[in-house]
Coordinates of C-alpha atoms and ligand atoms in Angstrom, one line a residue:
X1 CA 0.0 0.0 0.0
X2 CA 1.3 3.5 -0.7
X3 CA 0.9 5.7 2.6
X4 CA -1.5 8.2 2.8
X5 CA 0.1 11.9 3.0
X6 CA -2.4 14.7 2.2
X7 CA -4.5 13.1 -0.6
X8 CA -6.9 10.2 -0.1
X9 CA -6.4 7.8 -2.7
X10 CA -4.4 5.0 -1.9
X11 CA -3.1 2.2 -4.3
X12 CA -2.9 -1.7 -3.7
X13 CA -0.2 -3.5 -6.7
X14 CA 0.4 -6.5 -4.9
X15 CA -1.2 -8.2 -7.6
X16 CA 1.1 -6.7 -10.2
X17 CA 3.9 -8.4 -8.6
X18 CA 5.4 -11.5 -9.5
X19 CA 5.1 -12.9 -5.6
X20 CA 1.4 -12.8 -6.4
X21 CA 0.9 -13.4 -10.2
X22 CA 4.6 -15.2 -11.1
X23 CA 7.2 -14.0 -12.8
X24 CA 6.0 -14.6 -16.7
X25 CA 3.3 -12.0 -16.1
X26 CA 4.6 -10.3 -12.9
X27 CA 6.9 -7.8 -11.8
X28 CA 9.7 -7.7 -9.7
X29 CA 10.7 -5.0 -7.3
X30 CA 13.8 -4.6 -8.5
X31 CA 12.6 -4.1 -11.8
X32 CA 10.3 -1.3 -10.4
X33 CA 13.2 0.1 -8.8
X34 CA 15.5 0.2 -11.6
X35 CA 13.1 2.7 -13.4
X36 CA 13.6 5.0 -9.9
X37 CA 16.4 7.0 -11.7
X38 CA 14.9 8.0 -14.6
X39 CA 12.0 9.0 -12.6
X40 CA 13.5 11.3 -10.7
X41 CA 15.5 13.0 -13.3
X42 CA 11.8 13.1 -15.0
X43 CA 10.5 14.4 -12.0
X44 CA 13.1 17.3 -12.1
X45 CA 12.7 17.8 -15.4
X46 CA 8.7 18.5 -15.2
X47 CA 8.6 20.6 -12.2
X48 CA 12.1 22.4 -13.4
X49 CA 9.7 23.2 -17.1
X50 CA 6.8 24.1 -14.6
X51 CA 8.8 26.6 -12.4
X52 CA 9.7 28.2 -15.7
X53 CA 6.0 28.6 -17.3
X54 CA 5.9 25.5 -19.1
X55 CA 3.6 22.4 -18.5
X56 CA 0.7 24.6 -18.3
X57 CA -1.6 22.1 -17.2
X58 CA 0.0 21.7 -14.0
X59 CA -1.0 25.2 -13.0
X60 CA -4.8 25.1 -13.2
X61 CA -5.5 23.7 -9.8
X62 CA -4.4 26.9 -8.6
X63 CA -7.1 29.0 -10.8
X64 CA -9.3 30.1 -8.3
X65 CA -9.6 33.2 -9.3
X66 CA -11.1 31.6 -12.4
X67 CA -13.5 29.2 -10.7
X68 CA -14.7 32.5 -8.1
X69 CA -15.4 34.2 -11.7
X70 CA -17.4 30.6 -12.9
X71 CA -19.1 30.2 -10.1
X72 CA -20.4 33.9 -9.8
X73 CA -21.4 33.5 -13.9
X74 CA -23.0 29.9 -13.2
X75 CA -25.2 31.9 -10.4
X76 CA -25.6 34.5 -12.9
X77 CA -27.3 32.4 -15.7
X78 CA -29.0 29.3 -13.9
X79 CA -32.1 31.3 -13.1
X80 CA -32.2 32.6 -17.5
X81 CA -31.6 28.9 -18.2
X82 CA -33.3 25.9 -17.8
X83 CA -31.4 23.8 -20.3
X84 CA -27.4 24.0 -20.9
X85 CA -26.4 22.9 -24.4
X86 CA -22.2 21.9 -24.4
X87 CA -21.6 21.5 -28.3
X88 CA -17.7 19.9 -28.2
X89 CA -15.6 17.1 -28.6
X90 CA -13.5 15.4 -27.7
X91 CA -11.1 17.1 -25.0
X92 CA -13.7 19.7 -25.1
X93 CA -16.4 17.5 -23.7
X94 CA -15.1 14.1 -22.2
X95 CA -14.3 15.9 -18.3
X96 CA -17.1 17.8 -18.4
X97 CA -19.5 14.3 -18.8
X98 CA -17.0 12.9 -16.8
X99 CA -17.5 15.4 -13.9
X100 CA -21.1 15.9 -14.0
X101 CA -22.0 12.3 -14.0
X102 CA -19.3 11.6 -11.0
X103 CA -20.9 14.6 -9.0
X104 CA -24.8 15.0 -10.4
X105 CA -27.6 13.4 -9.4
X106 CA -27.3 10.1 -12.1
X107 CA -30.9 11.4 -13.1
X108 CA -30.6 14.9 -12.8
X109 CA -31.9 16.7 -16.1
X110 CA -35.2 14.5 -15.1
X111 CA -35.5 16.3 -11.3
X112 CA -37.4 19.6 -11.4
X113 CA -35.4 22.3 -11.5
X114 CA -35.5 23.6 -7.7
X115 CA -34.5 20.1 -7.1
X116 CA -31.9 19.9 -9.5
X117 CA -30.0 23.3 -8.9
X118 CA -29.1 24.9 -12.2
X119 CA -29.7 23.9 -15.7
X120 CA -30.2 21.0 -17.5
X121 CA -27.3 19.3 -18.8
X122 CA -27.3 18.5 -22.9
X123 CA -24.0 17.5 -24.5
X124 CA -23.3 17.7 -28.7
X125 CA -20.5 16.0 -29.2
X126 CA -20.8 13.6 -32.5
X127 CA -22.3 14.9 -35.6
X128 CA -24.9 11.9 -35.6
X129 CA -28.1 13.5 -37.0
X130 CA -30.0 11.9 -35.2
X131 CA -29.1 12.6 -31.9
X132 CA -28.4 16.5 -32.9
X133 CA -31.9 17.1 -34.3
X134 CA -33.3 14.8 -31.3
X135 CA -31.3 17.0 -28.6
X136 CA -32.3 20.3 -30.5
X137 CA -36.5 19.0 -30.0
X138 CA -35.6 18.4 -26.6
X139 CA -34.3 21.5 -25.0
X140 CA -36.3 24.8 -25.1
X141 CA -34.6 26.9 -27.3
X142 CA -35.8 30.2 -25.9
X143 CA -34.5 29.0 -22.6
X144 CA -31.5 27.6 -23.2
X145 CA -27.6 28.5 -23.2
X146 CA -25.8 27.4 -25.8
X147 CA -22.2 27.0 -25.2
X148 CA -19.3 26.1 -28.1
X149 CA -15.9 24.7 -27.0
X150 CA -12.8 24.5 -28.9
X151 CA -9.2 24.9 -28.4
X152 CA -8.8 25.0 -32.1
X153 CA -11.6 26.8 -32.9
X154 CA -12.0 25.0 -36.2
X155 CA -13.0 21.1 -35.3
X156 CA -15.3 19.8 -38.1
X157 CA -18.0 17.9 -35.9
X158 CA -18.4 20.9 -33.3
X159 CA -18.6 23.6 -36.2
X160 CA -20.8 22.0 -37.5
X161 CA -22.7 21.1 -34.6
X162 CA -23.1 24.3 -34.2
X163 CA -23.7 25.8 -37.3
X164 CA -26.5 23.5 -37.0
X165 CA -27.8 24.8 -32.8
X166 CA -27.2 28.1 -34.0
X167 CA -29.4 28.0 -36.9
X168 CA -32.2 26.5 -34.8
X169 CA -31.7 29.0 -31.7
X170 CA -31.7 32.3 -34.2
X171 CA -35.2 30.9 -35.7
X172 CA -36.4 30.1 -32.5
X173 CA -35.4 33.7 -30.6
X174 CA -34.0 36.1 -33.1
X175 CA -30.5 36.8 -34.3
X176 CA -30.2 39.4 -32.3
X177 CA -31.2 37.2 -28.8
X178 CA -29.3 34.4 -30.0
X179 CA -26.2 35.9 -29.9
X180 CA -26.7 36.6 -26.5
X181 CA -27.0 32.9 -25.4
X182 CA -24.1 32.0 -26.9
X183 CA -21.1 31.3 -24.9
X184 CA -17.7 30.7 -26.7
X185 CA -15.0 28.3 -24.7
X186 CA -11.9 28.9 -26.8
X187 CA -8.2 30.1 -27.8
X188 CA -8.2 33.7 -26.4
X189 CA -6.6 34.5 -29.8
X190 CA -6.4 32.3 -32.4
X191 CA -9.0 30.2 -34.6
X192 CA -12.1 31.0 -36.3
X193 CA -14.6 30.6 -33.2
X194 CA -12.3 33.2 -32.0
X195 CA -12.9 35.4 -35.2
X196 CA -16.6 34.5 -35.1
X197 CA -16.7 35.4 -31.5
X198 CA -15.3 38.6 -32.0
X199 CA -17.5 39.6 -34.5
X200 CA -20.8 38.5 -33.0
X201 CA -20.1 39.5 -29.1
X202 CA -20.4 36.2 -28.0
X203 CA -19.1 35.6 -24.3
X204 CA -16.0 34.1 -23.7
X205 CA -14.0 32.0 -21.7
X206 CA -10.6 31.1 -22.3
X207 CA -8.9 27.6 -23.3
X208 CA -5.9 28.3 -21.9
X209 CA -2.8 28.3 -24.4
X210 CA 0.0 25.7 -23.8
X211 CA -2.8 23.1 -22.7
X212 CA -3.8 20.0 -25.0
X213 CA -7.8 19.6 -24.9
X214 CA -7.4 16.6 -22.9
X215 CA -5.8 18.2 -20.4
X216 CA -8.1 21.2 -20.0
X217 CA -10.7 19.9 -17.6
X218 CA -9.6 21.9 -14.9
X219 CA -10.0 25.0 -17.0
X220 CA -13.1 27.1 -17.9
X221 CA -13.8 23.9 -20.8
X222 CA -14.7 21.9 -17.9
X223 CA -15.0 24.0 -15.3
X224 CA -18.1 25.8 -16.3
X225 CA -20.2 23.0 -16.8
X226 CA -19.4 21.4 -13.8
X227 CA -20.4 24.6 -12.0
X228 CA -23.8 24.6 -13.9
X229 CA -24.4 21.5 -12.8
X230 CA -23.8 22.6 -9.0
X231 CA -20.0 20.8 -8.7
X232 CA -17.8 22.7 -6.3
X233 CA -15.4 23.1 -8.6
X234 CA -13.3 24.9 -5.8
X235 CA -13.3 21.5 -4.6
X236 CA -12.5 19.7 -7.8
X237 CA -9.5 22.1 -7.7
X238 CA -8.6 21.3 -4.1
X239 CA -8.4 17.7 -5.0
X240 CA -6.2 18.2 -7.7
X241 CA -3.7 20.3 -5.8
X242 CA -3.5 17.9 -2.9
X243 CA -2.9 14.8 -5.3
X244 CA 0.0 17.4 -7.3
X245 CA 1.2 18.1 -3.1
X246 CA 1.5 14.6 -2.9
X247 CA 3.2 13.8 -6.4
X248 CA 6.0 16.5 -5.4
X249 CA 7.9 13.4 -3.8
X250 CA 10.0 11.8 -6.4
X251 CA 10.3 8.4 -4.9
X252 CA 8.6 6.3 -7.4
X253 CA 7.3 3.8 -4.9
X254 CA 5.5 6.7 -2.8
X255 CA 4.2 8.6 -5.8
X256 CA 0.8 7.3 -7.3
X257 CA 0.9 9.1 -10.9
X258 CA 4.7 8.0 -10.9
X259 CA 3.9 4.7 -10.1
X260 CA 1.1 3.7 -11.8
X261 CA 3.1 5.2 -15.0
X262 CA 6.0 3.0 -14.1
X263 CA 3.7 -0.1 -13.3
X264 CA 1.8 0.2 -17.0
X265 CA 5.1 0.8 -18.7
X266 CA 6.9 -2.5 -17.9
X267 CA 3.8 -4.5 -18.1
X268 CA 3.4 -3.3 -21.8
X269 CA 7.4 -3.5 -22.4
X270 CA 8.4 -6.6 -20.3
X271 CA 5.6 -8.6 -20.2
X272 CA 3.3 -7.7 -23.5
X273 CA 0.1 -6.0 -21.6
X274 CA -0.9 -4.0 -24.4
X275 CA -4.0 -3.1 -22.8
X276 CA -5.2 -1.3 -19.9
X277 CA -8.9 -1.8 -18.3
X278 CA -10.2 0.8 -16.1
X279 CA -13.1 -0.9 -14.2
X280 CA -14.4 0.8 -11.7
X281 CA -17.0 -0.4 -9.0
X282 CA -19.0 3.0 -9.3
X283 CA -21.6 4.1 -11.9
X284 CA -20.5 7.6 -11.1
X285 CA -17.0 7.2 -11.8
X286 CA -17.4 5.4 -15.3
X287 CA -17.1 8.8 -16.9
X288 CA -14.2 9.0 -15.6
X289 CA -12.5 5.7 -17.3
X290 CA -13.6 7.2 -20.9
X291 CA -12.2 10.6 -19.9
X292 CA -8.9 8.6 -19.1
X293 CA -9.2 6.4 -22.4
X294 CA -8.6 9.2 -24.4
X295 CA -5.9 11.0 -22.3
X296 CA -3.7 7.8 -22.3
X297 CA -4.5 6.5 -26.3
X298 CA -3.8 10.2 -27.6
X299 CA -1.0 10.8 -25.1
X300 CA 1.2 7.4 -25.5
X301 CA -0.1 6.4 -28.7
X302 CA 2.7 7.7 -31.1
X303 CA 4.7 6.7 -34.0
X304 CA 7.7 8.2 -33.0
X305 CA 10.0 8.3 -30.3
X306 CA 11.2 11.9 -28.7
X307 CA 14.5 11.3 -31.2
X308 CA 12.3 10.6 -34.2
X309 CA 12.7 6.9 -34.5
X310 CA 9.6 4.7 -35.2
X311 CA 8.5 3.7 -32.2
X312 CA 4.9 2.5 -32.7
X313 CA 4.2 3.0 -28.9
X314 CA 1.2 3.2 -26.4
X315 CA -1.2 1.2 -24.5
X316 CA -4.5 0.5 -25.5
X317 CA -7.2 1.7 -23.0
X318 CA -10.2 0.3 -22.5
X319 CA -13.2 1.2 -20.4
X320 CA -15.1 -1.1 -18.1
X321 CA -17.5 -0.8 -15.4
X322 CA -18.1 -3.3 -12.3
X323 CA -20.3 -5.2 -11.6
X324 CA -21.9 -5.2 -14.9
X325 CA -18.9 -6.2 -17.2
X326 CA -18.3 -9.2 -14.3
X327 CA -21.2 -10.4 -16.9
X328 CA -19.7 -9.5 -20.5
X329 CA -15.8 -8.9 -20.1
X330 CA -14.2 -10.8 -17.4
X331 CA -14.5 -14.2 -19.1
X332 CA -12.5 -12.5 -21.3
X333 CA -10.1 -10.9 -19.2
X334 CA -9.7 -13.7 -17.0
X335 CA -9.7 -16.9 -19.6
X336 CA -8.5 -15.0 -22.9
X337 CA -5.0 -13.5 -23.9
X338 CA -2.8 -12.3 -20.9
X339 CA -2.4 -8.9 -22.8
X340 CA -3.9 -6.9 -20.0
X341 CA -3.3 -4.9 -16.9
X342 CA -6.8 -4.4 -15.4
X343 CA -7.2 -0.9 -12.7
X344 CA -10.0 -1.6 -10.8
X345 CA -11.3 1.5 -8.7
X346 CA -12.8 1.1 -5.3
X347 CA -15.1 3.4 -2.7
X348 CA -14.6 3.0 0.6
X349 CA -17.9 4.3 1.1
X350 CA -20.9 4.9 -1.4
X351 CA -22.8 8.3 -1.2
X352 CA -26.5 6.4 -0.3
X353 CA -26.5 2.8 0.9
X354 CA -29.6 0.6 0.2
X355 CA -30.6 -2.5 2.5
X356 CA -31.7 -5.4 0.5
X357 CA -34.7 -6.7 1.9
X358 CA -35.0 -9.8 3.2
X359 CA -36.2 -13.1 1.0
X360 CA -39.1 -15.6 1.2
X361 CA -38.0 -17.9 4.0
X362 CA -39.0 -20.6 1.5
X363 CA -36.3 -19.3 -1.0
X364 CA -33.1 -20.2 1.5
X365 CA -30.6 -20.2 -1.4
X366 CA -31.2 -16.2 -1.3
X367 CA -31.1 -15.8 2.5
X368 CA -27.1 -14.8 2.1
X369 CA -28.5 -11.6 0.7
X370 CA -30.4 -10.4 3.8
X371 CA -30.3 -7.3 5.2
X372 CA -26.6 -6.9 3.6
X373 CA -25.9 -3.5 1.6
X374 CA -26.3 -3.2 -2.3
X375 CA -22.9 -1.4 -2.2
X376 CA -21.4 -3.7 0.2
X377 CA -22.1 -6.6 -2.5
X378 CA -20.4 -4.0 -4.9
X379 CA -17.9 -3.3 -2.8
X380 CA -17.2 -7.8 -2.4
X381 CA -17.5 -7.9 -6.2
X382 CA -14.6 -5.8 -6.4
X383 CA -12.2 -8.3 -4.4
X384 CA -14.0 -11.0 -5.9
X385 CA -12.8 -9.7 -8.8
X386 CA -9.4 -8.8 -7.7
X387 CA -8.8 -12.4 -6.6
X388 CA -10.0 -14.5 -9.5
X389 CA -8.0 -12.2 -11.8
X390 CA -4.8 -12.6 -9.6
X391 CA -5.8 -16.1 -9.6
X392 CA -5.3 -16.2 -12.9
X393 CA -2.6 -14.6 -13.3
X394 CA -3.8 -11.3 -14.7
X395 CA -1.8 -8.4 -13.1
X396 CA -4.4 -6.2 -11.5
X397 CA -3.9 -2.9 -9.1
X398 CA -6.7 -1.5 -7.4
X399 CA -7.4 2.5 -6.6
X400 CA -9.4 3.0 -3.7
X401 CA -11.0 6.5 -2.9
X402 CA -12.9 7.0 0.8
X403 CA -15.8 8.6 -1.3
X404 CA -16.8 10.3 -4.4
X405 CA -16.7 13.9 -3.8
X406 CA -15.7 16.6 -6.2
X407 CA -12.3 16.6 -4.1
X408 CA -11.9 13.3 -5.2
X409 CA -13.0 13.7 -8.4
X410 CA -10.1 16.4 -8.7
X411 CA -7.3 14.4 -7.7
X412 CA -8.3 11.3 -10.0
X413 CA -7.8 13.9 -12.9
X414 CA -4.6 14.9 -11.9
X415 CA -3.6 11.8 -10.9
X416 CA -4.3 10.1 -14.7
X417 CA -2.5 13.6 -16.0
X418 CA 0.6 13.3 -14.1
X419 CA 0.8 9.3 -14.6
X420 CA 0.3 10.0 -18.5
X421 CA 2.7 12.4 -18.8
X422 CA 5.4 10.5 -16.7
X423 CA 4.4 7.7 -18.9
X424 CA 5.2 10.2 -22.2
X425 CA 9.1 9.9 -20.4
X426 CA 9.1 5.9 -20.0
X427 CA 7.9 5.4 -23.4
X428 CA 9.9 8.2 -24.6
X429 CA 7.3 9.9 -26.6
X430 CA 6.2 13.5 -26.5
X431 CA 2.6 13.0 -24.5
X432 CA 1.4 16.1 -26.1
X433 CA 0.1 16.9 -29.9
X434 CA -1.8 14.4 -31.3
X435 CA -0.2 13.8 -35.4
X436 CA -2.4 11.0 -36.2
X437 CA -5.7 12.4 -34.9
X438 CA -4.3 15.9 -37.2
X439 CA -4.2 13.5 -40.1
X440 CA -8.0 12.3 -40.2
X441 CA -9.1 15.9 -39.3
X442 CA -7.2 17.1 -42.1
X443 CA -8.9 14.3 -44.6
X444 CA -12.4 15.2 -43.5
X445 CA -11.6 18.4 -44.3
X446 CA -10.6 17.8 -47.8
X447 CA -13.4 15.4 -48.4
X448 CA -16.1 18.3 -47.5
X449 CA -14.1 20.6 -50.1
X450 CA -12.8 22.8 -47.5
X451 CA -11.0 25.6 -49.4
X452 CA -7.0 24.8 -49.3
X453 CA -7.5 20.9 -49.1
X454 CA -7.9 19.9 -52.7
X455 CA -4.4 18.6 -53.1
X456 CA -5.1 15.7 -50.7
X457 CA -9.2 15.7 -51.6
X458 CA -7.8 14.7 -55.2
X459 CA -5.4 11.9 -53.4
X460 CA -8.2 10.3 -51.3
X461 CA -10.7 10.3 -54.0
X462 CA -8.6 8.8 -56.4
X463 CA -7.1 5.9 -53.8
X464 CA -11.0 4.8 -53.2
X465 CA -12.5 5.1 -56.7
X466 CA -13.2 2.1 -59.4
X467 CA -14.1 -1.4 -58.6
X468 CA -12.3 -3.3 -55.7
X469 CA -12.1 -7.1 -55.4
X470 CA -12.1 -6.7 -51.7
X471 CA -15.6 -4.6 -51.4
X472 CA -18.8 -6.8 -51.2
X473 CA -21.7 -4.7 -52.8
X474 CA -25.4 -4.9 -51.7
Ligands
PA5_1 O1 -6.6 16.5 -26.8 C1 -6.9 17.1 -27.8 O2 -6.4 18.2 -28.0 C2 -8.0 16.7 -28.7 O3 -8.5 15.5 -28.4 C3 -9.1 17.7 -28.8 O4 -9.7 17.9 -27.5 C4 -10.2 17.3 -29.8 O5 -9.7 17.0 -31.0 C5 -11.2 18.5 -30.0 O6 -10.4 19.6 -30.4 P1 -10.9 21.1 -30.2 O7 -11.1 21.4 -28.8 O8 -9.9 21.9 -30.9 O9 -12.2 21.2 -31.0

């Protein structure tokens, strides 16, 4: 167990280790150990590029000055709104649903609104047409604020998104209304939401330069939301300072980001555990394993090493939730391929407990059930899971936070933040940027004739025209 000091997360590995799991898909400590100096001069080298303005993202716990200014706008606008509409993707979107589902009541838009506290929550993320012109029937357009993130200012699906919302707010209340429900999250200079902002008034909040999306949650992208949605986001921040407090100790076996980098590394590189499940035992904290997906696949998941040679690395992340993928993925996990480390997350104690009532004396088989918790059952699943994995000899380490709470909530981001980018130095890969996800934003582009992109429009169409012996027609 790594000890307690100032944050509340604490982390089990034992069944990483070979002592528990054998040494084909175990590790040793001394291999652990052998990583400890590269750690630290990683460790010097990231809080050496913070103390001279770099690593922006390690800054934003301290924002409060921002979140004073969010919460005061939140109070401002949850008595105009009833609905909130976030149109963004990706890194502009994931810790925001990640948030509000850890922290919201799991029903909330459905609560009345003295109830609920705030807005309802609507999220645009994919261009599906469906869902868009199902989500734009839904909210009440006169009453609803509509707000547009993007770093870039420029992403295909959340222009267009909304191009789309904004069409259908302007006929709904006037152009001149609309543009007065519109709240721009975005580059405080660059990019054409920027430009368009500018020229319409829109409000603004900033994306704050020298940040990747995916790190941004802790900034006005997700801070407002989470606000809307009646987070205490001074909280969230709290959290994500204390874990940052903590991670200030270099010694790889005390440091939870450091370790849990160091931990996935070698089981990819030593012991061929290409993947990484994040299953945790909490409905609520679900959002937060998809949030995490993309922070480690766009982070680690590079071509190139930091000297340019092809590298190919990264660790696939998958997303899981206990109990319920006990009944889909764990035959899998447990029977299939060894290719897996599996992060199970734990709470100590659930926000509402339920008593299961007792059975029909006649049904004795169920009687184990009686008067025992529902999240005490969770809770057992957990270790049940834990052991049949180790059991198995599937490496498996286990996160355990005393409760979900928006402090918790904040040091779980900046836990997965820190871990990924000292897992950017053992893979030795820049964890920021994202080439590959450039390359398929560029070809959409060219394929819907944006102006500039005909060169490569030309070079797609003509790779996928004419007949193919490997297409099967309807
Ligand atoms: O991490 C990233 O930078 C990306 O995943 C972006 O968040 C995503 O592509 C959306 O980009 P933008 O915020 O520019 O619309």
């Amino acid at each position: 167990m790594v000890p307690n000091s100032g944050s509340r997360l604490s982390i089990d590995y034992r069944n990483v280790m070979a002592e528990a799991i054998g040494p084909e898909h175990g590790l040793t400590a001394a291999e652990i150990d052998a990583l400890a100096p590269k750690v630290t001069t990683e460790h010097d080298r990231i809080w050496a590029e913070h103390a001279a303005g770099e690593q922006k993202w390690f800054d934003l716990p301290d924002n409060t000055a921002l979140a004073d200014e969010i919460v005061a706008y939140a109070q401002e606008v949850s008595e105009t709104y009833d609905d909130y509409l976030l149109v963004g993707i990706g890194g502009s979107s994931l810790g925001a649903i990640a948030t509000i589902q850890a922290l919201a009541h799991p029903h909330r838009n459905l609560l009345p609104k003295e109830k609920r506290g705030g807005p309802r929550f609507f999220v645009l993320d994919n261009p599906d047409p469906e869902k868009v012109k199902a989500t734009l029937e839904t909210v009440d357009l006169s009453r609803t604020l509509v707000n547009v993130v993007t770093k870039s200012g420029q992403t295909a699906e959340t222009m267009a998104n909304f191009l789309v919302t904004l069409e259908a707010l302007e006929a709904a209340v006037g152009k001149d209304q609309a543009r007065k429900q519109v709240l721009a999250t975005t580059d405080p200079e660059s990019g054409l939401l920027r430009q368009l902002a500018d020229e319409e008034g829109y409000r603004t909040f900033q994306v704050p330069p020298g940040v990747d999306g995916r790190q941004t949650v802790l900034s006005a992208v997700g801070l407002i939301p989470a606000a809307l949605a009646g987070v205490d986001i001074h909280q969230l921040l709290a959290g994500a300072a204390a874990l940052r407090d903590r991670c200030k100790n270099p010694d790889l076996r005390q440091n939870p980001a450091y370790l849990l980098a160091a931990i996935d590394y070698l089981a990819t590189t030593t012991r061929a555990k290409s993947m990484l499940v994040t299953m945790p035992y909490a409905d609520a904290l679900y959002g937060i394993s998809d949030w995490f997906r993309q922070l480690w696949a766009e982070s680690l998941g590079k071509r190139l090493s930091t000297a340019g040679k092809e590298v190919f690395a990264g660790q696939t992340p998958i997303k899981a939730l206990g109990a319920i993928d006990q009944h889909s993925q764990i035959q899998l996990y447990t029977e299939g391929p060894n290719d897996k480390v599996i992060s199970l997350i734990r709470v100590g104690a659930y926000r509402d407990e339920v008593t299961i009532a007792a059975p029909p004396v006649s049904i004795e088989e169920l009687a184990y059930l009686k008067r025992a918790e529902l999240g005490q059952l969770l809770d057992r699943e957990a270790l049940a899971t834990a052991w049949a994995l180790t059991q198995a000899q599937r490496p498996n380490y286990t996160i355990t936070t005393p409760v979900i709470d928006a402090f918790a909530v904040g040091e779980f981001f900046f836990l997965y933040e820190l871990q990924t980018v000292m897992g950017g130095a053992l893979f030795d890969v820049n964890p920021f940027g994202q080439p590959g996800v450039e390359a398929g934003k560029n070809a959409t582009y060219a394929l819907m004739g944006r102006a500039g992109y005909e060169g490569l429009r030309d070079e797609l169409l003509t790779g996928s025209a004419g007949a193919s012996p490997y297409v099967i027609e309807a």
